């Protein structure tokens, strides 16, 4: 039963690290393209976070 806890903790760590790295690249892109996009920081962050995210967010993304 303890192995299920280890698997769950491992998945949480992988997803957390992935979100942190994606957020880092989104902030870098937001700062880099801030003048060109003419967006607020939050709008640009959402745009680049979605662009840099590599986790499928819907079932249709799994099969493309």
mmCIF file of C-alpha atoms in Angstrom:
data_model
loop_
_atom_site.group_PDB
_atom_site.id
_atom_site.type_symbol
_atom_site.label_atom_id
_atom_site.label_comp_id
_atom_site.label_asym_id
_atom_site.label_seq_id
_atom_site.Cartn_x
_atom_site.Cartn_y
_atom_site.Cartn_z
ATOM 1 C CA UNK A 1 0.000 0.000 0.000
ATOM 2 C CA UNK A 2 2.936 2.283 0.653
ATOM 3 C CA UNK A 3 4.075 1.958 -2.976
ATOM 4 C CA UNK A 4 0.877 3.749 -4.074
ATOM 5 C CA UNK A 5 1.869 6.683 -1.898
ATOM 6 C CA UNK A 6 5.327 6.707 -3.506
ATOM 7 C CA UNK A 7 3.800 6.674 -6.972
ATOM 8 C CA UNK A 8 1.444 9.526 -6.066
ATOM 9 C CA UNK A 9 4.277 11.586 -4.577
ATOM 10 C CA UNK A 10 6.378 10.945 -7.692
ATOM 11 C CA UNK A 11 3.610 12.106 -9.995
ATOM 12 C CA UNK A 12 3.071 15.235 -7.892
ATOM 13 C CA UNK A 13 6.808 16.014 -8.003
ATOM 14 C CA UNK A 14 6.984 15.551 -11.788
ATOM 15 C CA UNK A 15 3.924 17.736 -12.405
ATOM 16 C CA UNK A 16 5.159 20.384 -9.975
ATOM 17 C CA UNK A 17 8.589 20.602 -11.569
ATOM 18 C CA UNK A 18 7.013 20.717 -15.012
ATOM 19 C CA UNK A 19 4.751 23.606 -13.980
ATOM 20 C CA UNK A 20 7.699 25.491 -12.453
ATOM 21 C CA UNK A 21 9.807 25.118 -15.596
ATOM 22 C CA UNK A 22 6.873 26.110 -17.804
ATOM 23 C CA UNK A 23 6.222 29.164 -15.630
ATOM 24 C CA UNK A 24 9.901 30.131 -15.841
ATOM 25 C CA UNK A 25 9.877 29.993 -19.651
ATOM 26 C CA UNK A 26 6.564 31.855 -19.758
ATOM 27 C CA UNK A 27 8.024 34.678 -17.659
ATOM 28 C CA UNK A 28 11.127 34.806 -19.864
ATOM 29 C CA UNK A 29 8.995 34.991 -23.033
ATOM 30 C CA UNK A 30 6.706 37.562 -21.435
ATOM 31 C CA UNK A 31 9.640 39.827 -20.608
ATOM 32 C CA UNK A 32 11.293 39.239 -23.980
ATOM 33 C CA UNK A 33 8.231 39.980 -26.125
ATOM 34 C CA UNK A 34 6.565 42.542 -23.842
ATOM 35 C CA UNK A 35 7.002 45.483 -26.229
ATOM 36 C CA UNK A 36 5.957 43.579 -29.333
ATOM 37 C CA UNK A 37 2.753 42.046 -27.936
ATOM 38 C CA UNK A 38 1.344 45.136 -26.155
ATOM 39 C CA UNK A 39 -0.272 42.917 -23.504
ATOM 40 C CA UNK A 40 -0.389 43.193 -19.743
ATOM 41 C CA UNK A 41 1.929 40.912 -17.822
ATOM 42 C CA UNK A 42 -0.889 38.576 -16.784
ATOM 43 C CA UNK A 43 -2.312 38.291 -20.309
ATOM 44 C CA UNK A 44 1.119 37.645 -21.786
ATOM 45 C CA UNK A 45 1.955 35.137 -19.040
ATOM 46 C CA UNK A 46 -1.232 33.174 -19.768
ATOM 47 C CA UNK A 47 -0.482 33.252 -23.491
ATOM 48 C CA UNK A 48 3.082 31.988 -23.141
ATOM 49 C CA UNK A 49 2.258 29.519 -20.372
ATOM 50 C CA UNK A 50 -0.261 27.874 -22.686
ATOM 51 C CA UNK A 51 2.266 27.981 -25.523
ATOM 52 C CA UNK A 52 5.085 26.438 -23.460
ATOM 53 C CA UNK A 53 2.939 23.872 -21.640
ATOM 54 C CA UNK A 54 3.655 20.314 -22.729
ATOM 55 C CA UNK A 55 1.034 18.572 -20.591
ATOM 56 C CA UNK A 56 -2.117 17.760 -22.573
ATOM 57 C CA UNK A 57 -5.034 19.741 -21.191
ATOM 58 C CA UNK A 58 -7.814 17.847 -22.947
ATOM 59 C CA UNK A 59 -8.370 14.311 -24.169
ATOM 60 C CA UNK A 60 -8.193 15.381 -27.820
ATOM 61 C CA UNK A 61 -4.623 16.605 -27.269
ATOM 62 C CA UNK A 62 -3.532 13.081 -26.373
ATOM 63 C CA UNK A 63 -4.298 11.757 -29.836
ATOM 64 C CA UNK A 64 -2.892 14.570 -31.993
#
